[in-house]
Short mmCIF file of C-alpha atoms and ligand atoms in Angstrom, two decimals:
data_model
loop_
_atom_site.label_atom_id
_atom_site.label_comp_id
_atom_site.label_asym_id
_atom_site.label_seq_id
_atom_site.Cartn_x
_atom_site.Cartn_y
_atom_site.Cartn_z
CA UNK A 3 -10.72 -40.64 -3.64
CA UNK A 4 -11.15 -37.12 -5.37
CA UNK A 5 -13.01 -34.82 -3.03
CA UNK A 6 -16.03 -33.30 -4.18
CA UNK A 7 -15.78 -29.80 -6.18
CA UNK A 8 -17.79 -26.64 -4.29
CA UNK A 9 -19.09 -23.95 -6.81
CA UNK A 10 -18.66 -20.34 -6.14
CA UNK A 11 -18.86 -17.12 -8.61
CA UNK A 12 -16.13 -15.56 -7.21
CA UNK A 13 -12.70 -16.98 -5.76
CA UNK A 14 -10.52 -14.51 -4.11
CA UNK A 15 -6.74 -15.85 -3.48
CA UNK A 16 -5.54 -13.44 -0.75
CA UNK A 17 -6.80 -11.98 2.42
CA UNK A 18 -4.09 -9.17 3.09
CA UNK A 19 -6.26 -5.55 2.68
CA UNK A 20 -6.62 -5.55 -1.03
CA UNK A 21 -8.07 -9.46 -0.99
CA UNK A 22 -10.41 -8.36 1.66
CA UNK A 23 -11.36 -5.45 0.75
CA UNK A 24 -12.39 -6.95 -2.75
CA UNK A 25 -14.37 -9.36 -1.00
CA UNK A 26 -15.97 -7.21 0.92
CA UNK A 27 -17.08 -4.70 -2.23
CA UNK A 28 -18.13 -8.33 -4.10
CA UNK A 29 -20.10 -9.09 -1.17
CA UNK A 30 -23.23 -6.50 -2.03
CA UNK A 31 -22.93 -8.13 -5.66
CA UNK A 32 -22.31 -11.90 -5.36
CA UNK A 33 -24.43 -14.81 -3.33
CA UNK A 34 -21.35 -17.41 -3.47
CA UNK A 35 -17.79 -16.00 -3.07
CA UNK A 36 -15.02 -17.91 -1.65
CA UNK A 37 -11.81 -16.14 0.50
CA UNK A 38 -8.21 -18.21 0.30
CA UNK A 39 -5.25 -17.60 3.07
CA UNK A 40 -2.61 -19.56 4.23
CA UNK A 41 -1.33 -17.53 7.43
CA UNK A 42 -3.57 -17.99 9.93
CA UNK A 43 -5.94 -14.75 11.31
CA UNK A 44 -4.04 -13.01 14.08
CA UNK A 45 -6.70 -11.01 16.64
CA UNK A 46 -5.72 -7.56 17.26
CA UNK A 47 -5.71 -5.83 20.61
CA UNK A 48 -5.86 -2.40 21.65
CA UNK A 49 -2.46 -3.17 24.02
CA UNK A 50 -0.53 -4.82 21.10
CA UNK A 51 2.24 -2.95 19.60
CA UNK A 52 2.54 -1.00 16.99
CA UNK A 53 2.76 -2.69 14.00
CA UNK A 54 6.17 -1.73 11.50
CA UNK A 55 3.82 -2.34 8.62
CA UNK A 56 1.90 0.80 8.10
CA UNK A 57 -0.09 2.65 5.46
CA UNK A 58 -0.61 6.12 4.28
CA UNK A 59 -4.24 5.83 2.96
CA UNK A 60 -5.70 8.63 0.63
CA UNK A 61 -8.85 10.11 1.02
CA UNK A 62 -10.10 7.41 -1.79
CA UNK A 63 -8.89 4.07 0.16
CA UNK A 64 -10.99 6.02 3.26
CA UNK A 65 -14.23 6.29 1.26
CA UNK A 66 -13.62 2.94 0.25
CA UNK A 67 -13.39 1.75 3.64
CA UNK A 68 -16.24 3.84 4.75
CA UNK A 69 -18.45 2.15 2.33
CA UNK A 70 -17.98 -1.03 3.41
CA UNK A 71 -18.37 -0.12 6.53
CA UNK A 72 -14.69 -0.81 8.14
CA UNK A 73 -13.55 3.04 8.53
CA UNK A 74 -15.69 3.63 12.25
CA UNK A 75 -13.62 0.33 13.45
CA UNK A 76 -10.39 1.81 12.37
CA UNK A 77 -10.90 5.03 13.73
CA UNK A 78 -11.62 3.19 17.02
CA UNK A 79 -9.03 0.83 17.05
CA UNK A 80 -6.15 3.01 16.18
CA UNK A 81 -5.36 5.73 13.31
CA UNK A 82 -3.86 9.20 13.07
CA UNK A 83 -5.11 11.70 10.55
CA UNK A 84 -2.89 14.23 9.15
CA UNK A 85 -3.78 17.52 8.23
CA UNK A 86 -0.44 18.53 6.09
CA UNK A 87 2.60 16.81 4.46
CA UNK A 88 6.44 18.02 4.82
CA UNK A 89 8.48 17.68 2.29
CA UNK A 90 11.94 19.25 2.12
CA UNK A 91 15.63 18.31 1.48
CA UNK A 92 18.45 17.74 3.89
CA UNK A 93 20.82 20.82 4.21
CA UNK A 94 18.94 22.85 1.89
CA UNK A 95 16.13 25.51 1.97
CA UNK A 96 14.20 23.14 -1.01
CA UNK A 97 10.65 22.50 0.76
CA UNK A 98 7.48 21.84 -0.05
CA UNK A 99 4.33 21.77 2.05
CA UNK A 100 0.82 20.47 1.58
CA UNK A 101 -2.57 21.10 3.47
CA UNK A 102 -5.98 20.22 4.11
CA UNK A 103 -7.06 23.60 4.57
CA UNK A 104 -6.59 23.77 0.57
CA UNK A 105 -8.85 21.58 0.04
CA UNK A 106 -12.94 20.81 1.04
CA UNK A 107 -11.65 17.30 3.16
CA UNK A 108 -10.71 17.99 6.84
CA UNK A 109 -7.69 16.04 6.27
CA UNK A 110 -5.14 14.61 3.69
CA UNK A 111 -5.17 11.03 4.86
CA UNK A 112 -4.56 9.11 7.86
CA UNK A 113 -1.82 6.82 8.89
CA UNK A 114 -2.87 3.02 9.46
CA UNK A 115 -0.93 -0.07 11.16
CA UNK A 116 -1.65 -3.07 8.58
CA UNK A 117 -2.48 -5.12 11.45
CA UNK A 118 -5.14 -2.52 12.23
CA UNK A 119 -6.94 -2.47 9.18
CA UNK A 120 -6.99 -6.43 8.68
CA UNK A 121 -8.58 -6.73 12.05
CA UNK A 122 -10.96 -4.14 10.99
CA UNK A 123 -11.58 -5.82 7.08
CA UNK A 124 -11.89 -9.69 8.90
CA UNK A 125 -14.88 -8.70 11.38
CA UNK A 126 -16.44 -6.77 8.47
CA UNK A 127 -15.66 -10.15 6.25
CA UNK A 128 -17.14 -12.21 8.91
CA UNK A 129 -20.70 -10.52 8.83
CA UNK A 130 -21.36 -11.41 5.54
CA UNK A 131 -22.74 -15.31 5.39
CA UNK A 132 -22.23 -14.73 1.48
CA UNK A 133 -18.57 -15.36 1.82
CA UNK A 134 -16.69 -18.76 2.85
CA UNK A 135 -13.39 -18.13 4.71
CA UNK A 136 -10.88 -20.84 3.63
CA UNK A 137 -8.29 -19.51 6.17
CA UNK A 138 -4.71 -21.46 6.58
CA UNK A 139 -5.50 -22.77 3.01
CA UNK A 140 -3.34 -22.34 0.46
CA UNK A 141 -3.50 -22.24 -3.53
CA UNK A 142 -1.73 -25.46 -5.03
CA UNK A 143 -3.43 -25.29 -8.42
CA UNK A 144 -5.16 -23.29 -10.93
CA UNK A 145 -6.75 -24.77 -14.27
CA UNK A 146 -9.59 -23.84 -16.52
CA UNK A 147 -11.92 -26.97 -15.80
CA UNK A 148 -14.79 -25.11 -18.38
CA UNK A 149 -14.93 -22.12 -20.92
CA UNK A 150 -17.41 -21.05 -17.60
CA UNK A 151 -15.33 -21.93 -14.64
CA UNK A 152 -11.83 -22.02 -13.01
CA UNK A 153 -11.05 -25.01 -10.98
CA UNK A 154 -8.65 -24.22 -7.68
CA UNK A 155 -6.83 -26.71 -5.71
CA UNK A 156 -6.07 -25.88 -2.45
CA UNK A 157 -3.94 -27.94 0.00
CA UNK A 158 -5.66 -30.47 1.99
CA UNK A 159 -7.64 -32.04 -0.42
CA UNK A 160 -9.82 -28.62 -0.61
CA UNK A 161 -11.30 -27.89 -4.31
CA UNK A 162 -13.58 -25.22 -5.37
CA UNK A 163 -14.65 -23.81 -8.67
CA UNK A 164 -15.53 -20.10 -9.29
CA UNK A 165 -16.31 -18.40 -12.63
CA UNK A 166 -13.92 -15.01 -11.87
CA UNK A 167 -10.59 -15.80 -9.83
CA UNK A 168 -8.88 -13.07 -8.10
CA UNK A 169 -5.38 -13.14 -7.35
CA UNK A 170 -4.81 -10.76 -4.51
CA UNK A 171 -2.33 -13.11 -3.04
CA UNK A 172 1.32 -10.35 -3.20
CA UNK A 173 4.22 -9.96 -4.56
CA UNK A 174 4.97 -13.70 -4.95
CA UNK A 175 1.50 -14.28 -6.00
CA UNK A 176 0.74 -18.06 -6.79
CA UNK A 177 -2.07 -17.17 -8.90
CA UNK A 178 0.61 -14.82 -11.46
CA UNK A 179 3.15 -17.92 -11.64
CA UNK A 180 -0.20 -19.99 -12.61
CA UNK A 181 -1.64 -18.30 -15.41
CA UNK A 182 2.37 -17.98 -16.31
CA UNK A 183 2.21 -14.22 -15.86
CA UNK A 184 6.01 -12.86 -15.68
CA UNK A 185 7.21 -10.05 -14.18
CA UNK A 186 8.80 -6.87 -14.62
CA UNK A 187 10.95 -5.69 -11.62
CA UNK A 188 13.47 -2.80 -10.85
CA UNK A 189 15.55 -3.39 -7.90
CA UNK A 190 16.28 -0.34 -6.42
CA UNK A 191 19.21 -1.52 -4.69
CA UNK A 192 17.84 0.08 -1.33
CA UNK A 193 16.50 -1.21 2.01
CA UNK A 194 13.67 0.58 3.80
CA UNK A 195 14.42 0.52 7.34
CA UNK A 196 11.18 0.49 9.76
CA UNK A 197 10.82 1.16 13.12
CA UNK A 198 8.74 3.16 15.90
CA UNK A 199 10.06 5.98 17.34
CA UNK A 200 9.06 8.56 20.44
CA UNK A 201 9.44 12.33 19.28
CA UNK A 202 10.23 15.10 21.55
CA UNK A 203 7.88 17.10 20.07
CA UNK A 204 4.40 16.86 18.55
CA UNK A 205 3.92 15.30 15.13
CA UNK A 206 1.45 18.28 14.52
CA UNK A 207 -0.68 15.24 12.24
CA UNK A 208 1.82 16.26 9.64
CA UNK A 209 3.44 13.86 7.71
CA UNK A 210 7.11 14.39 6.97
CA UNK A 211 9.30 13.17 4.62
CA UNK A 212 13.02 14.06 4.11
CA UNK A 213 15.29 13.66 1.14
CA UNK A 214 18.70 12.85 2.06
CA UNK A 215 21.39 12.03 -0.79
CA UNK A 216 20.78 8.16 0.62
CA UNK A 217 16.96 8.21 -0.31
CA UNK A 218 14.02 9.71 1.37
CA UNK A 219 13.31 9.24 4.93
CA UNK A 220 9.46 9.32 6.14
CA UNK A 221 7.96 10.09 9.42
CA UNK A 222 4.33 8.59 9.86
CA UNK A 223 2.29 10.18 13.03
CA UNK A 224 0.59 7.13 15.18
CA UNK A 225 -0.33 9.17 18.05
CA UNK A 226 0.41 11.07 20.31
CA UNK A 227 4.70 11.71 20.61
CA UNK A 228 4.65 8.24 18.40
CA UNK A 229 5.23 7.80 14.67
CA UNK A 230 6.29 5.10 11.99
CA UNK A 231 9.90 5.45 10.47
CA UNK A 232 10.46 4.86 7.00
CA UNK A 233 14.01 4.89 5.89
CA UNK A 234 15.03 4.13 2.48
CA UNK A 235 19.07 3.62 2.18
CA UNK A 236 21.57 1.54 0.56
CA UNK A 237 21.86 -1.84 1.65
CA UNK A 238 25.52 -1.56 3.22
CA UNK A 239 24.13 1.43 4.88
CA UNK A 240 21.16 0.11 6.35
CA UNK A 241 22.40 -3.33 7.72
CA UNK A 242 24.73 -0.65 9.15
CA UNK A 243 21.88 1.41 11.15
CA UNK A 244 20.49 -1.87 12.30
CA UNK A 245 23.73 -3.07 14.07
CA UNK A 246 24.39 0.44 16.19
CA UNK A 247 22.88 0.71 19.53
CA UNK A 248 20.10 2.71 20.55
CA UNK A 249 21.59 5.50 21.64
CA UNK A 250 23.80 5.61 18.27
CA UNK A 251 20.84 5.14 16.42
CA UNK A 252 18.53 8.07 17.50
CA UNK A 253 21.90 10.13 16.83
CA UNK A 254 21.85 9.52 13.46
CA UNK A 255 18.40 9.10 13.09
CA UNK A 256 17.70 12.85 14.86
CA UNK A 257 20.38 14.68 12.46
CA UNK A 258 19.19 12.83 9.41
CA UNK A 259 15.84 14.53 10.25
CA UNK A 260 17.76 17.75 11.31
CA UNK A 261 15.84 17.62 14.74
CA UNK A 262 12.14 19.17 12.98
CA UNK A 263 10.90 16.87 15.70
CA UNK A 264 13.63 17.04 18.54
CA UNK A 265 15.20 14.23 19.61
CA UNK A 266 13.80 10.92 18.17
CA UNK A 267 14.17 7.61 20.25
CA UNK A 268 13.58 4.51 18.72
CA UNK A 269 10.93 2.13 21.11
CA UNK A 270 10.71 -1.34 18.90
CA UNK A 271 12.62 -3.56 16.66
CA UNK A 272 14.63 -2.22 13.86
CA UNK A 273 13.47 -4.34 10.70
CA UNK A 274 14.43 -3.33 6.59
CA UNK A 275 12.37 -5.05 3.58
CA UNK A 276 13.95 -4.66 0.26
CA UNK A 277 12.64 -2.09 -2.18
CA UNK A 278 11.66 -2.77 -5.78
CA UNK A 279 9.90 -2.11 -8.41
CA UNK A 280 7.35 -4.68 -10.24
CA UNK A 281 4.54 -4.87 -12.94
CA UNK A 282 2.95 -7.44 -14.23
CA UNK A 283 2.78 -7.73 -18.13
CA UNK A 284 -0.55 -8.40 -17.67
CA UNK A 285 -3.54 -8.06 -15.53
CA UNK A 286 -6.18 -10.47 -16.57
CA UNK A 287 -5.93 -14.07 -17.87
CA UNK A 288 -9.23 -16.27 -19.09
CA UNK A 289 -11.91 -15.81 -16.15
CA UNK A 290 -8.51 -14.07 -13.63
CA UNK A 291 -7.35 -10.94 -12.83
CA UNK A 292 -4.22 -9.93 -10.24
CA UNK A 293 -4.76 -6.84 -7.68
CA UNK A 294 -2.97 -5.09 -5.58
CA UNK A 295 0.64 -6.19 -5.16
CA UNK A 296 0.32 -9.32 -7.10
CA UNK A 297 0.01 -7.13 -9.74
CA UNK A 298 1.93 -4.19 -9.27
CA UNK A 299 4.80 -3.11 -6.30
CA UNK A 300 5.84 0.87 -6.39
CA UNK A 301 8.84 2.52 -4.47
CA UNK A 302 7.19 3.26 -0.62
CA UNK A 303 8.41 6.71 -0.58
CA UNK A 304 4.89 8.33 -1.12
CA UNK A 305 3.37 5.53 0.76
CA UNK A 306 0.89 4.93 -2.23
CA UNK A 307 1.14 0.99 -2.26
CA UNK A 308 -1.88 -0.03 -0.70
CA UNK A 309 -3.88 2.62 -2.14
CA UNK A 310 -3.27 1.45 -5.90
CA UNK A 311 -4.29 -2.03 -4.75
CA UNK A 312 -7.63 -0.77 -2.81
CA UNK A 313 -8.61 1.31 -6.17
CA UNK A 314 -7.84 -1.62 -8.07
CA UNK A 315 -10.77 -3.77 -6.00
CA UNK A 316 -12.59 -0.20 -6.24
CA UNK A 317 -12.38 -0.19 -10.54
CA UNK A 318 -12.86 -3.92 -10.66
CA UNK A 319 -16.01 -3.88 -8.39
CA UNK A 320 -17.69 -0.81 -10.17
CA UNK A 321 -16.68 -2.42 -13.50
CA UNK A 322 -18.74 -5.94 -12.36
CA UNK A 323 -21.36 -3.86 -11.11
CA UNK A 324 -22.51 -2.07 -13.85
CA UNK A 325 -21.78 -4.49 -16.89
CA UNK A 326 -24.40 -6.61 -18.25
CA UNK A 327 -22.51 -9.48 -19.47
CA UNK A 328 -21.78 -12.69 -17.78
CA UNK A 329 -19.46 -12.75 -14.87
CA UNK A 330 -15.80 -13.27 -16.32
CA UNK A 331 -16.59 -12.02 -19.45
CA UNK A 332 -13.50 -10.83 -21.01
CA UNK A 333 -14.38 -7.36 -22.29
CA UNK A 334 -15.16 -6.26 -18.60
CA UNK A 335 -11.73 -7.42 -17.63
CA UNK A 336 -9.87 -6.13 -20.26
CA UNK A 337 -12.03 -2.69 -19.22
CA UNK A 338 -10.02 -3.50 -16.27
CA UNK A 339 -6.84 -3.90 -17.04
CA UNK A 340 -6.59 -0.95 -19.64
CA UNK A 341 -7.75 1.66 -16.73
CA UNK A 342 -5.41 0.17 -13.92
CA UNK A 343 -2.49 -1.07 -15.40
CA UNK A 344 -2.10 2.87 -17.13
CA UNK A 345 -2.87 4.08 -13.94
CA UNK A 346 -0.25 1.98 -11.44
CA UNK A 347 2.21 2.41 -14.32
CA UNK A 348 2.27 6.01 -14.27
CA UNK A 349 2.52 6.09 -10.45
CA UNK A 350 5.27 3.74 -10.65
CA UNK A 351 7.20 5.56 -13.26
CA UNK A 352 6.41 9.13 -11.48
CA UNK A 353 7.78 7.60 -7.92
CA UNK A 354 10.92 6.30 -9.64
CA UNK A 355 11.47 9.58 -11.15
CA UNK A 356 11.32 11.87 -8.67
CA UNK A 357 13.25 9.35 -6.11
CA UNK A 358 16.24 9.80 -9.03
CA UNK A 359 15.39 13.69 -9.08
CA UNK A 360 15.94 13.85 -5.64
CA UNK A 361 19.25 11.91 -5.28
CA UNK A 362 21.10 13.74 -8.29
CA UNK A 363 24.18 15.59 -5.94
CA UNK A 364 25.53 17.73 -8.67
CA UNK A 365 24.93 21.44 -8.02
CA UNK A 366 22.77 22.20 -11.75
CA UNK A 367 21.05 19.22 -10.38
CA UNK A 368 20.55 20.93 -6.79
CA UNK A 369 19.89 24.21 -8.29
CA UNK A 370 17.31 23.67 -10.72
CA UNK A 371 15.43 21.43 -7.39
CA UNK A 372 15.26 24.32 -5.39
CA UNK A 373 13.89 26.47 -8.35
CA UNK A 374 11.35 24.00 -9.37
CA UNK A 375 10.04 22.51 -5.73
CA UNK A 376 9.81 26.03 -4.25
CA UNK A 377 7.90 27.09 -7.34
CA UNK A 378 5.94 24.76 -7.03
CA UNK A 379 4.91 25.13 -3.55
CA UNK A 380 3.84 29.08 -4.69
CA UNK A 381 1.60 27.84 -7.20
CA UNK A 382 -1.10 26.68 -5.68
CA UNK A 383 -3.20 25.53 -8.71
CA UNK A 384 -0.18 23.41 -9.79
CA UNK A 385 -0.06 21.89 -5.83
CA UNK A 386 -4.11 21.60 -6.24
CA UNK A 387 -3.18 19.24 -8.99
CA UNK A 388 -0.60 17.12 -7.59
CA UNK A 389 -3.00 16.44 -4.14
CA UNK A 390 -5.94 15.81 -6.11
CA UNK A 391 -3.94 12.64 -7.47
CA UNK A 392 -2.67 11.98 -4.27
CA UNK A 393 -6.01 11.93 -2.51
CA UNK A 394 -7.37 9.97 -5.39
CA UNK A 395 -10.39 12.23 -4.78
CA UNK A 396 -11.48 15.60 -6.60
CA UNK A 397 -10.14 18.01 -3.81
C1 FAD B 407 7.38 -1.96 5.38
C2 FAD B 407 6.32 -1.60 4.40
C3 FAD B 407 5.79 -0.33 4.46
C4 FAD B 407 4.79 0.04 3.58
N1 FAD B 407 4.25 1.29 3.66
C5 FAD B 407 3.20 1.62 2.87
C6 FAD B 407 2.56 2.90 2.98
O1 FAD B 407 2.94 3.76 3.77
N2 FAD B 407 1.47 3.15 2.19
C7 FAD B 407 1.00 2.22 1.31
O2 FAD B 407 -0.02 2.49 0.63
N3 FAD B 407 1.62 1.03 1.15
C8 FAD B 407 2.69 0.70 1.91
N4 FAD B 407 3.31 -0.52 1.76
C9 FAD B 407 2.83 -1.43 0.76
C10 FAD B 407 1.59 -2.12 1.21
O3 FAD B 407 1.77 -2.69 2.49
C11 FAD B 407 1.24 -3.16 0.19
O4 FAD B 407 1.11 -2.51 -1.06
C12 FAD B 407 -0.08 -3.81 0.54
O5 FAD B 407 -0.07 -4.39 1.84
C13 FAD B 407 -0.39 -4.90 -0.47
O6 FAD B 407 -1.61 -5.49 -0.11
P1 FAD B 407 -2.05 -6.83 -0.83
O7 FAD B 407 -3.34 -7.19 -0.14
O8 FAD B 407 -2.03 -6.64 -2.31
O9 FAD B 407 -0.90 -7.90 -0.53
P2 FAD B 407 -0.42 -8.53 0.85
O10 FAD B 407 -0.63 -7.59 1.99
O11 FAD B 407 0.97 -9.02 0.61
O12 FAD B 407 -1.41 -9.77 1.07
C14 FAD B 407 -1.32 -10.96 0.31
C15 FAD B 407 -2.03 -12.10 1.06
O13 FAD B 407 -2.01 -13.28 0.24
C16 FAD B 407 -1.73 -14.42 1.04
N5 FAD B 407 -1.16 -15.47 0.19
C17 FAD B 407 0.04 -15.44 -0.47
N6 FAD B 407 0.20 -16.57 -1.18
C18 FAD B 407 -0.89 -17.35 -0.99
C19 FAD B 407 -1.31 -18.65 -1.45
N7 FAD B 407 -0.55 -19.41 -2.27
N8 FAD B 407 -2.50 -19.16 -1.04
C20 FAD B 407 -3.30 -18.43 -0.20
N9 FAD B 407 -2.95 -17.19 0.26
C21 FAD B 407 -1.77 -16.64 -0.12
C22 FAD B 407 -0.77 -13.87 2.11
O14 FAD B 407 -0.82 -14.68 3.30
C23 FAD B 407 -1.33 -12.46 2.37
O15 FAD B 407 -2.27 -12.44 3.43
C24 FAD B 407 4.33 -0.90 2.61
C25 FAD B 407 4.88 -2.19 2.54
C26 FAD B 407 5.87 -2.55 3.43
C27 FAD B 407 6.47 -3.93 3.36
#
């Protein structure tokens, strides 16, 4: 027997940040919206942890969060603000520093555990009767069952019918390989190596990133003594760093960060992801559109990831809001894709560049760094520029 179909005007495939976040924004819009995720919800508590999974958001992902009202739970539940951002190279005087004080916002950004924020995005999700959870349900199918709706199978027998499909579902998103969306992807040929480590001294709620001839290597403040670890290094090297001891490892993790922090001990698991590249070729399908990291993936080392995916529900959800025509409608999404996919491709491009800029050992190449980045950290109207894009916020 075929089960029976269940209408909704939006279906959202995903419920990592970006997929709930969306929902969340759709919410004040939409009567019927309907949120897909096969890994069950995991409860967060204030003794777990800390996550190896974390996120530098930008003052924009913040005002996002604020306005759906999940910022005040985060703040509870765990998040550092910084104030500044370190950047120098190893063995050189090349630095570059940015504050808050520059700017009108009492802080650059804070740092987030993933597992923070979707606690924070589910209990926000689950005060709003408006949206059906289909949680430990995944996507099987996607067809156009009308010129008006989008028919999705889910496993179990589930089916459901929306007239604007979301695919917020990551890098392997099931939604892309359904509309037959392919893939552009740069493999970087890196690791980055996470972990939690104690420091010696305080973070100062700076965050500090290092460029070492292996690839740049980021320290995240969690709280007090405690940040996130970052490490992006070539594959041989990093399976390398995983296999030495403790004690070897804070070695060469405390001279690779030429002890700005004093000794740094390691206190969890040592895990790597690879790093890569990825765009989609496109954005939007009939009555579709990818988000987030279904759509797009960009080199960690400004930890800007999550933040293109959060303005991506941001643009989407103003777009909706303001347009006139029918939900789906294909000039709103191609609105869409024109502003993002410019956008994420830029950032993607500019992150690639200046991870190559970085690396180049030949001493023009190390010259003409040290002219440029310690320019550029004199002229504060040029800085002004490069944090307003970072924030994502006029500054
Ligand atoms: C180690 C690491 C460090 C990072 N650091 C930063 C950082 O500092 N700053 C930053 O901005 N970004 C960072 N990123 C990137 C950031 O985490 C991602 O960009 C962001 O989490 C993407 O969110 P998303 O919601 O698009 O996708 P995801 O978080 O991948 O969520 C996708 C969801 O879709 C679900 N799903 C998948 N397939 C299906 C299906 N068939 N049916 C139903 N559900 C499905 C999954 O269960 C998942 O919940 C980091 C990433 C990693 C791995």
């Amino acid at each position: 027997m075929v089960s029976a179909v269940t209408d909704f005007d939006v279906a959202i495939v995903g419920a990592g940040a970006v997929g709930l976040a969306a929902a969340c924004l759709l919410s004040q819009q939409y009567t019927r919206i309907a949120l897909i995720d096969n890994v069950p919800f995991k409860e967060w508590q204030q003794s777990d942890d800390y996550g190896l999974r974390v996120s530098a958001l930008n003052i924009a992902s913040i005002e996002l969060l604020t306005q759906i009202g999940a910022w005040q739970d985060i703040r509870a539940m765990r998040a550092c603000p910084y104030q500044s951002m370190h950047v120098w190279e190893q063995q050189s005087e090349t630095h570059i520093d940015f504050d808050c004080r520059d700017t009108s916002h009492p802080m650059l950004g804070a740092i987030v555990e993933n597992q923070v924020l979707l606690a924070a995005l589910n209990n926000i999700v689950n005060k709003h009767s408006n949206i059906q959870y289909f949680n430990q349900h995944s996507l099987q199918h996607l067809s156009a069952v009308s010129s008006a709706a989008m028919l999705l199978e889910l496993d179990n027998e589930v089916r459901i019918s929306a007239e604007l499909v979301l695919g917020a579902d990551g890098q392997r998103s099931k939604v892309r390989k359904c509309i037959e969306v392919d893939q552009l992807t740069t493999h970087y040929q890196q690791l980055g190596l996470v972990c939690t480590v104690n420091t010696e001294l305080d973070h100062q709620q700076t965050a500090w990133q290092c460029f070492t001839p292996d690839g740049p290597l980021a320290l995240l403040p969690l709280d007090e003594h405690v940040c996130s670890i970052v490490w992006s290094v070539p594959e041989e090297k990093c399976r390398q760093l995983i296999s030495l001891s403790d004690e070897q490892f804070n070695h060469q993790l405390t001279a690779a960060f030429e002890h700005k922090l004093g000794q740094l001990d390691v206190c969890s698991e040592r895990k790597s992801f690879p790093l890569r590249g990825a765009q989609a070729s496109q954005y939007i399908d009939h009555r579709v559109v990818l988000l987030g990291d279904a759509a797009h993936v960009v080199h960690p080392l400004a930890g800007l990831g999550l933040n293109l995916g959060l303005a991506d529900a941001q643009h989407l959800s103003d777009l909706l809001h303001v347009s006139d025509r029918p939900l789906g409608s294909e000039r709103v999404l191609r609105q869409y894709e024109r502003a993002r996919k410019s956008e994420n491709i830029l950032m993607q491009k500019s992150l690639e560049l200046i991870d190559v800029f970085f690396r180049q050992e030949r001493s023009f190449a190390k010259q003409a760094r040290a002219v440029g980045v310690n320019m550029t950290n004199k002229l504060l109207p040029l800085k002004l520029m490069f944090m307003r894009h970072a924030l994502g916020v006029p500054i």
